[in-house]
Coordinates of C-alpha atoms and ligand atoms in Angstrom, one line a residue:
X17 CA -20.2 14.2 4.5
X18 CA -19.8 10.7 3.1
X19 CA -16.3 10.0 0.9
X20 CA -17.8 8.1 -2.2
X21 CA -15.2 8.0 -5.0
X22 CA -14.6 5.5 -8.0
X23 CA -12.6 5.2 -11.3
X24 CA -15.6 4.9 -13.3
X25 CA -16.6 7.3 -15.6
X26 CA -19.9 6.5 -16.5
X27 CA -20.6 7.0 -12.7
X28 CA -20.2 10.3 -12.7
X29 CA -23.7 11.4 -11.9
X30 CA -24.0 9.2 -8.8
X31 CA -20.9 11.0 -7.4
X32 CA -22.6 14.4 -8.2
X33 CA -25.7 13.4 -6.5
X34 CA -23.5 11.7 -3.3
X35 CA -21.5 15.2 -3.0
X36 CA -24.3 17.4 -3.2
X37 CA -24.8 18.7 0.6
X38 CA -24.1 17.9 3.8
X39 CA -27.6 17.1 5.8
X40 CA -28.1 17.6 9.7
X41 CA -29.9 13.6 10.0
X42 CA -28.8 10.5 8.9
X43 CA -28.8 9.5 5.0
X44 CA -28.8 6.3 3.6
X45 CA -26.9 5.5 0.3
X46 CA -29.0 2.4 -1.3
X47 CA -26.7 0.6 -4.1
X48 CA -27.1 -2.6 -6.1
X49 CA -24.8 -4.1 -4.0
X50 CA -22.5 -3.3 -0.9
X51 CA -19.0 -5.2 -0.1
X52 CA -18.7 -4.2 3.6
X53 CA -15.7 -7.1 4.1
X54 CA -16.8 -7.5 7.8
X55 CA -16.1 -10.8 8.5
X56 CA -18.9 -13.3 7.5
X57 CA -20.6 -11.0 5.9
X58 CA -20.7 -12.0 1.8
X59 CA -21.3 -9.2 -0.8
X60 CA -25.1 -8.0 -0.1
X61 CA -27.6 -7.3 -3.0
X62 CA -29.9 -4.2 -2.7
X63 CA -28.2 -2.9 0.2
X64 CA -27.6 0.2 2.4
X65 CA -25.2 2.4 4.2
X66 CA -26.5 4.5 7.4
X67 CA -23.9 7.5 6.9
X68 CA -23.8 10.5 9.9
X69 CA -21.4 13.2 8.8
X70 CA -18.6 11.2 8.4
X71 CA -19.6 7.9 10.5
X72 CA -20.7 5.3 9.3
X73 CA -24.4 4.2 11.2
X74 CA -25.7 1.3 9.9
X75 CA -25.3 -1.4 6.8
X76 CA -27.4 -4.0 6.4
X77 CA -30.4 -4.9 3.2
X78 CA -32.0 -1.8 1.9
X79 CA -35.5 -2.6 3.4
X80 CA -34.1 -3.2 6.6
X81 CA -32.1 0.0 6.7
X82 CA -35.1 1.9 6.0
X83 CA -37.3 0.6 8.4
X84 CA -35.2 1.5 11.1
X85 CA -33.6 4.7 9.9
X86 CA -34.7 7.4 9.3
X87 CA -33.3 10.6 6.7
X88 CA -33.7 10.8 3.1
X89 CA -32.1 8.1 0.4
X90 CA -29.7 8.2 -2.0
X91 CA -30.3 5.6 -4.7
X92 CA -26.8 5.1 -6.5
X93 CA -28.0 2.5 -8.7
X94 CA -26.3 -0.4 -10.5
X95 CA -23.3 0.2 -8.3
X96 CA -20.7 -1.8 -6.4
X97 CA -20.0 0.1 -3.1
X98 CA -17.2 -1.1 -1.2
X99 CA -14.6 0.4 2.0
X100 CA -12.2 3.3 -0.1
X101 CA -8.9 1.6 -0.8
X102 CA -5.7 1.1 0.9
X103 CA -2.1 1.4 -1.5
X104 CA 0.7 -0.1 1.2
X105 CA 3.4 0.7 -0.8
X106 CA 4.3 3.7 -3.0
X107 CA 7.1 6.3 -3.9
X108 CA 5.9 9.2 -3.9
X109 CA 9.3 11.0 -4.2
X110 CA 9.4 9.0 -7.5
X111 CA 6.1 10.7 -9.0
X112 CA 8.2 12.8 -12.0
X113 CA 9.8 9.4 -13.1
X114 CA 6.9 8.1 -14.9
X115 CA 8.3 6.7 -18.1
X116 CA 11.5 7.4 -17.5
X117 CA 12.8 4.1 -16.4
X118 CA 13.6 0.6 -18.6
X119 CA 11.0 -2.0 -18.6
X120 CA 11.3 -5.8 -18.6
X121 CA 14.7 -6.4 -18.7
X122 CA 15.4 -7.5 -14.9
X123 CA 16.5 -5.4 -11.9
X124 CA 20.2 -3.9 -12.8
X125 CA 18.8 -2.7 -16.2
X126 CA 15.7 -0.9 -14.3
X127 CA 18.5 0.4 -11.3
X128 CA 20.5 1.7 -13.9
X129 CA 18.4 3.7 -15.6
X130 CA 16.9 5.1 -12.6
X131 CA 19.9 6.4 -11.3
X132 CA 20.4 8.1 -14.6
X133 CA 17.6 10.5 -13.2
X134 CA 17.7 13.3 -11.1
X135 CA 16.2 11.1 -8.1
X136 CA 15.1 12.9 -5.3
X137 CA 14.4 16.1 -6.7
X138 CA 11.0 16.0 -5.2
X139 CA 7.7 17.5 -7.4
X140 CA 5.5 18.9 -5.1
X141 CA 2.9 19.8 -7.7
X142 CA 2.9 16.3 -9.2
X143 CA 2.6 14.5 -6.1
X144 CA -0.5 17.1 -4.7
X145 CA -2.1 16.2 -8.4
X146 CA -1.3 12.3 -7.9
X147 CA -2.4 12.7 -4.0
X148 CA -6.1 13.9 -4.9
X149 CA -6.6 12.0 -7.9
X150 CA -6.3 8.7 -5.7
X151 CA -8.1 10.4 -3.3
X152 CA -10.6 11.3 -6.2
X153 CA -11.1 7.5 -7.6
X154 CA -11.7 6.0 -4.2
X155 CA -8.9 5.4 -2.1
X156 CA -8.5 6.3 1.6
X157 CA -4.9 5.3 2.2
X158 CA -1.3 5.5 1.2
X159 CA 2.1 4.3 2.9
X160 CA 4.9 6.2 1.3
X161 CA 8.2 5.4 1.4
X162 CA 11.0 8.4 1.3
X163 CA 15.0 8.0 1.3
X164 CA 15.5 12.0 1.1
X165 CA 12.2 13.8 1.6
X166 CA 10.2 12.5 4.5
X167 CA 9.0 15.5 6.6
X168 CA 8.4 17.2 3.4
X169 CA 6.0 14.3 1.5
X170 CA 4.5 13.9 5.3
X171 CA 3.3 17.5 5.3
X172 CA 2.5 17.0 1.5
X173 CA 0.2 13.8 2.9
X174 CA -1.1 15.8 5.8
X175 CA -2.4 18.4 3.4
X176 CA -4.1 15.8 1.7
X177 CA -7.6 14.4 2.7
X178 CA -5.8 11.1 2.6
X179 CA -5.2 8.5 6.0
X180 CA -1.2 7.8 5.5
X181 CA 2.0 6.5 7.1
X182 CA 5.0 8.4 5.8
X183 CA 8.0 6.0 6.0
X184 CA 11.8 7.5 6.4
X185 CA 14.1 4.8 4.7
X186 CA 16.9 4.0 6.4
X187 CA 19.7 2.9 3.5
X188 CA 23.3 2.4 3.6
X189 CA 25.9 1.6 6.4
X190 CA 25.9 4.8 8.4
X191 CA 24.1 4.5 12.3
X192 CA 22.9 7.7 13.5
X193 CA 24.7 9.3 16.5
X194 CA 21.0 9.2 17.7
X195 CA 19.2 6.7 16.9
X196 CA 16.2 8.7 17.5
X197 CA 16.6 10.6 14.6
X198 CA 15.4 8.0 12.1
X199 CA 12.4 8.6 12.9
X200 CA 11.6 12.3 11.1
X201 CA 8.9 14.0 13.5
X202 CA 6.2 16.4 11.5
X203 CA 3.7 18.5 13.3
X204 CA 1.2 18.8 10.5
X205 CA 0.8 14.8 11.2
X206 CA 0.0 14.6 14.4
X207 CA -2.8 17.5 13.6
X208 CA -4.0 16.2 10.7
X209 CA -5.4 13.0 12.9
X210 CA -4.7 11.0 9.8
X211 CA -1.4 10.0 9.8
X212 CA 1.7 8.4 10.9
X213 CA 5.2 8.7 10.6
X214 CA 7.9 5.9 10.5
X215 CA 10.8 4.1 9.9
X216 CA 11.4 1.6 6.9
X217 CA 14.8 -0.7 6.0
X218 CA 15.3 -0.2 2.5
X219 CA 16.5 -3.9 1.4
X220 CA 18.7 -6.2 3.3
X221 CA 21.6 -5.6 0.6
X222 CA 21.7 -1.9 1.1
X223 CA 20.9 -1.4 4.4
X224 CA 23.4 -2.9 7.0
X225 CA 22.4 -5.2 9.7
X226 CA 23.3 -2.9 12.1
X227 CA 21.2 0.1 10.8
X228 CA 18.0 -2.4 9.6
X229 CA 18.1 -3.5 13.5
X230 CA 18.3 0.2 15.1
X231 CA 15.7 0.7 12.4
X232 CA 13.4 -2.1 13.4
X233 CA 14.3 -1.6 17.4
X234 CA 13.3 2.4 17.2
X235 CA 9.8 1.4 15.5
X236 CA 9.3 -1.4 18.0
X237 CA 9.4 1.0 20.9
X238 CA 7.7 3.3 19.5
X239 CA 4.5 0.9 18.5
X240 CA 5.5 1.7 14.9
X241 CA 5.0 -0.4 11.6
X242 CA 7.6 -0.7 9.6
X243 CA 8.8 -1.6 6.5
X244 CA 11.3 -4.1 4.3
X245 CA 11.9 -4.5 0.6
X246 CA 12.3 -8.3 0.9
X247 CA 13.2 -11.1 -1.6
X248 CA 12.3 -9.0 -4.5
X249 CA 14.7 -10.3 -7.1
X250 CA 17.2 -12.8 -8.0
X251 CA 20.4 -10.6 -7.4
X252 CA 19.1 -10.2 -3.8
X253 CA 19.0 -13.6 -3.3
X254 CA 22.7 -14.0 -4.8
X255 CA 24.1 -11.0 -3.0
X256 CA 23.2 -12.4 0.1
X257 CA 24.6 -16.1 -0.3
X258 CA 27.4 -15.5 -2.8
X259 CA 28.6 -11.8 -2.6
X260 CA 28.7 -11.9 -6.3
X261 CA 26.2 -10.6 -8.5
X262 CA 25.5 -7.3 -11.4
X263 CA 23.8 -5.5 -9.2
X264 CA 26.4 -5.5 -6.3
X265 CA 28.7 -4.8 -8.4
X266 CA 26.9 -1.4 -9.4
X267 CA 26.2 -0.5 -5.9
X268 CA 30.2 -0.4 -5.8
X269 CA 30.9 1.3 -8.8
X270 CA 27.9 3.7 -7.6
X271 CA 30.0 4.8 -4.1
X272 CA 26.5 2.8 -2.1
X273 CA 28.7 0.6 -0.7
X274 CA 32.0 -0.4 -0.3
X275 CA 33.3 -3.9 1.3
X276 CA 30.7 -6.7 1.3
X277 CA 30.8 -10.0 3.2
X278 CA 27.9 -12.1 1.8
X279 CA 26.0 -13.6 5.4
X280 CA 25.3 -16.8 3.1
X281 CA 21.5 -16.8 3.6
X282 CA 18.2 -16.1 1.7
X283 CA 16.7 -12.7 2.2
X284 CA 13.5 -14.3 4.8
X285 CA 16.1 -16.6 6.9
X286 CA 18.5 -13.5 7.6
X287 CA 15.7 -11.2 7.9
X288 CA 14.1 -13.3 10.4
X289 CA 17.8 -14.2 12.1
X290 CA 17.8 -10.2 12.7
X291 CA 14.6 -10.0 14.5
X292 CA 12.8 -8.1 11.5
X293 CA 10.2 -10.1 11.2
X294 CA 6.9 -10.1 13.4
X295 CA 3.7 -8.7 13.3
X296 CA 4.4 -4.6 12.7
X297 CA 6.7 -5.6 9.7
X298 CA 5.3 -5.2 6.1
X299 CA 7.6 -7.5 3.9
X300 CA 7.0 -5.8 0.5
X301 CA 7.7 -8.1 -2.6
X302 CA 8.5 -11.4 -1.7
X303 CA 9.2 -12.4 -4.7
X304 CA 11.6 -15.1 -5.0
X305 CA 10.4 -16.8 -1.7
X306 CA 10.8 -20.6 -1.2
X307 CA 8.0 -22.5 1.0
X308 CA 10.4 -22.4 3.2
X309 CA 10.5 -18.9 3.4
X310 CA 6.7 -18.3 3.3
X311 CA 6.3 -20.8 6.6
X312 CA 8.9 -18.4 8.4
X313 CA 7.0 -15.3 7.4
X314 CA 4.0 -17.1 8.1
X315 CA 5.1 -18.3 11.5
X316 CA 6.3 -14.5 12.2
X317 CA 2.9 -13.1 11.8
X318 CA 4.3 -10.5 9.7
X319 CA 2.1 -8.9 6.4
X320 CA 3.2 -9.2 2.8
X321 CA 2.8 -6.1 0.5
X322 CA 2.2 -7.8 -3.0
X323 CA 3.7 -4.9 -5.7
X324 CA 2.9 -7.4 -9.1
X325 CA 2.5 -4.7 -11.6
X326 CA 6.5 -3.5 -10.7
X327 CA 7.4 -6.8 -10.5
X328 CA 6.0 -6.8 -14.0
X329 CA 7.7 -3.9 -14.9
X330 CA 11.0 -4.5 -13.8
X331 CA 10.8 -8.2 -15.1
X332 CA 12.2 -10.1 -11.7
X333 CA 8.8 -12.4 -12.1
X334 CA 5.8 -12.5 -9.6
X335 CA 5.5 -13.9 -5.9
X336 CA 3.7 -17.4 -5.4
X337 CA 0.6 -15.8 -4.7
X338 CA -1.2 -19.3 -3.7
X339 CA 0.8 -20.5 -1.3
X340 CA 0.9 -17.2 0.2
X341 CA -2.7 -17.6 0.4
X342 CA -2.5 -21.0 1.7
X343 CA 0.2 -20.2 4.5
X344 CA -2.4 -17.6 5.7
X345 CA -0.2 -14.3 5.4
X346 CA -1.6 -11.0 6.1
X347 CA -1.6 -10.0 2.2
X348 CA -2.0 -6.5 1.3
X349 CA -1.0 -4.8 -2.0
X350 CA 0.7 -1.9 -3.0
X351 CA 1.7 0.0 -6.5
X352 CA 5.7 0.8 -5.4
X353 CA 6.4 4.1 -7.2
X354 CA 5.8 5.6 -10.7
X355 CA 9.3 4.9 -11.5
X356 CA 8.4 1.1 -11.8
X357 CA 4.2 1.4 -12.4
X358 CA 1.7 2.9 -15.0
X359 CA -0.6 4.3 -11.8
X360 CA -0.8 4.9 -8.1
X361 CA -4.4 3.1 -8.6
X362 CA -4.6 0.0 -6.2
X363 CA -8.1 -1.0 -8.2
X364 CA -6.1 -1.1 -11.2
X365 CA -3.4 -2.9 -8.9
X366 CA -5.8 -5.8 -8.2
X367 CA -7.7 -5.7 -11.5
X368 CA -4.3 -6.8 -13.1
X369 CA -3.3 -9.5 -9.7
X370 CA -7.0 -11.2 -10.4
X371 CA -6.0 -10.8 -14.1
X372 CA -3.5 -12.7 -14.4
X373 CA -4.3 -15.2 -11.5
X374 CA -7.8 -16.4 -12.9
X375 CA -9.6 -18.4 -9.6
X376 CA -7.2 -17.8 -7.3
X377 CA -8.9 -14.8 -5.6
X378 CA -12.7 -14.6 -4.8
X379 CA -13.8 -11.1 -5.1
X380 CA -13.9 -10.7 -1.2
X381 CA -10.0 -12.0 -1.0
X382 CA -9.0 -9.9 -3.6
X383 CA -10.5 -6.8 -1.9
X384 CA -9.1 -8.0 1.1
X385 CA -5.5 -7.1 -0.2
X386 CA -6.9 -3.3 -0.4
X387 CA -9.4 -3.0 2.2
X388 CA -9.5 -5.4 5.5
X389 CA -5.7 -6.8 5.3
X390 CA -4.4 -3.3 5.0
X391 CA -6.3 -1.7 7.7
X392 CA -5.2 -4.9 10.4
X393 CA -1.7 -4.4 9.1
X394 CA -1.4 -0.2 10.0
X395 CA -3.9 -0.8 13.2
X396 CA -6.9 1.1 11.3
X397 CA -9.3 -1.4 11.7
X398 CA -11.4 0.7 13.8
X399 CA -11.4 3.2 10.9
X400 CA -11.0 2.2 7.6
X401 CA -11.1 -1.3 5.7
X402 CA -14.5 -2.1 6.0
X403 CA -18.2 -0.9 6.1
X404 CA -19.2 -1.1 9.6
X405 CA -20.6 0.9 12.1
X406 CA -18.5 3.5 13.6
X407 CA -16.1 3.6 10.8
X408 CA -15.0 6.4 8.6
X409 CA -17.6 6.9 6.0
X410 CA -15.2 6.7 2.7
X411 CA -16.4 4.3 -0.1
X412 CA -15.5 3.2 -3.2
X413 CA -17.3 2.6 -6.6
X414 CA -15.9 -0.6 -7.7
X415 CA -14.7 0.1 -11.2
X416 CA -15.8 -2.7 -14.1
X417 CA -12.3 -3.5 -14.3
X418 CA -11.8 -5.0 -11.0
X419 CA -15.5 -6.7 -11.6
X420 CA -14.9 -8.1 -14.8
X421 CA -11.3 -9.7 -13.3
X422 CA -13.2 -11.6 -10.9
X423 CA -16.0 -12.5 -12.5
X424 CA -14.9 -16.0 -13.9
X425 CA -13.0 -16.3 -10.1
Ligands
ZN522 ZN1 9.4 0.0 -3.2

């Protein structure tokens, strides 16, 4: 059966009639228009997807799809279909910290009043609520990041009807006896045919070389992608060249760390002098990044995970989103956890990047950073990110939101 979610809920009806039954022949879903962000291929009016059980036929103009298919038609109307979503970057340990966190003023006011919660004191419930409402409101994938409770959010995942990677953050100065075991393993993965587990570097401040390097050398042999909070504030960048700043200070007084010896360089130089940065690595943030900076990641081939509504959140300021674009980075966006967002929803993600970037993003770049980009990034081109034959049959509903964003773009 074909995966058709959105966030609108004046759309309701065309979901009923989508989910209704499950037919032995071919159906095609007709819609006012269809984003299948192949490449070339521009948004198509009055168009069609050919769905088989839960493969994806045929896409093309309506009248050509039902000349040469055959099976009944689903008309959904005045819609926007498009390839369910991608969120590269969450917390899903975080999910019981919604609202619980300081706003806007900067990252050691938002760190402090996060670690004046009970942290990792994961909520399944929550989480399996937050996992199928995405799932409900059109999105396909998650990458979760987890400090404390990896096997247990991977099985949580693997329950779920959602595609994943479930990263195990390595953090502090400690190297495993074995390096092996930073990688968590989880049966219910590998069965579930939908996921992934791996290893992420929390930051290059809380995370020693040494550790971010076994880190990055275990998912390298492995084929893995892995993940880097990078250049996401200005303490970062001071910790790094000076030694001296709030936030380092707090890690102290917070037992994190103990001795520091600043390596005097920006967050993308040292993460690049480490051999961190190539084409598995997902830089997430990149906030305070120089040009500079953006030709090294560039040059790399690695991906940047955009988080802007946490950025927005915390109050550290947004990443140069145009000269991103310009240096031609893999771009993909994520939400970062409840503890620094509103929602897990990466529509409402982009809705609020095209917001408050007015002509900077056509509507096929912007759902690039949720649909295409993402799917290159975690190797599920072949799957997921587009509406092509032989891939996964999971849409989305474009909500007005993300339409209305772009529509002076
Ligand atoms: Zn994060």
């Amino acid at each position: 059966m074909a995966m058709v979610a959105q966030a609108g809920a004046g759309e309701t009806a065309a979901r009923q009639n989508l989910n209704t039954q499950v037919t032995p022949m071919p159906e095609i879903f007709r819609a006012a228009r269809v984003a299948p962000m192949t490449p070339g291929w521009p948004l198509l009016e009055d168009a069609a997807v050919v769905v088989h059980g839960q493969t994806i036929l045929d896409v093309g103009s309506f009248a050509h799809m039902r000349r040469t298919h055959a099976g009944p038609v689903r008309d959904l109307g005045e819609l926007t279909l498009a390839p369910a979503a991608f969120n590269s970057h969450t917390h899903l340990e975080m999910t019981h910290l919604l609202g619980r966190t300081t706003s806007g003023q900067g990252f050691v006011a938002w760190i402090r009043s996060l670690l004046a919660n009970d942290l990792y004191s994961l909520h399944e419930p929550l989480v399996r609520q937050e996992l199928a409402r995405q799932e409900s409101r059109g999105c396909a994938f998650l990458a979760d990041i987890s400090t404390r409770n990896a096997p247990r959010l991977a099985g949580l995942l693997a329950e779920s009807g959602l595609f994943f990677t479930s990263f195990q953050e390595a953090i502090g100065n400690g190297l495993p006896d074995d390096p092996a075991t930073l990688l968590h393993r989880v049966e219910a993965v590998a069965e579930s045919g939908r996921g992934t587990c791996a290893v992420a570097g929390h930051a290059l401040y809380s995370s020693s070389p040494e550790l971010l390097c076994e880190a990055k050398a275990v998912s390298r042999a492995q084929g893995l992608p892995f993940s880097l909070h990078l250049a996401e504030h200005e303490d970062e960048d001071a910790i790094l060249l000076t030694g001296k700043s709030a936030f380092l200070e707090l890690l102290r007084e917070r037992g994190f760390i103990t001795g520091y010896d600043a390596p005097g360089k920006r967050p993308v130089p040292l993460a690049a002098d480490l051999g961190l940065l190539d084409e598995r690595t997902l830089c997430v943030h990149c906030v305070t990044v120089t040009d500079e900076d953006i030709a090294l990641i560039a040059k790399s081939r690695a991906s940047v995970c955009l988080c802007p509504r946490s950025n927005e959140y915390i109050g550290v300021g947004q990443a140069p989103l145009g000269a991103l674009l310009d240096a031609g980075v893999n771009l993909c966006l994520g939400t970062d956890g409840l503890c620094s967002n509103a929602d897990l929803d990466p529509f409402a993600e982009l809705a609020w990047l095209a917001g408050r970037n007015p002509g900077a993003l056509s509507l096929g770049q912007g759902l690039a950073l949720i649909t295409a980009n993402p799917a290159r990034f975690f190797g599920l081109e072949d799957t997921l990110g587009s509406l092509a034959p032989g891939r996964q049959a999971r849409f989305s509903v474009l909500p007005r939101a993300v339409l209305d964003a772009f529509s002076d773009g």
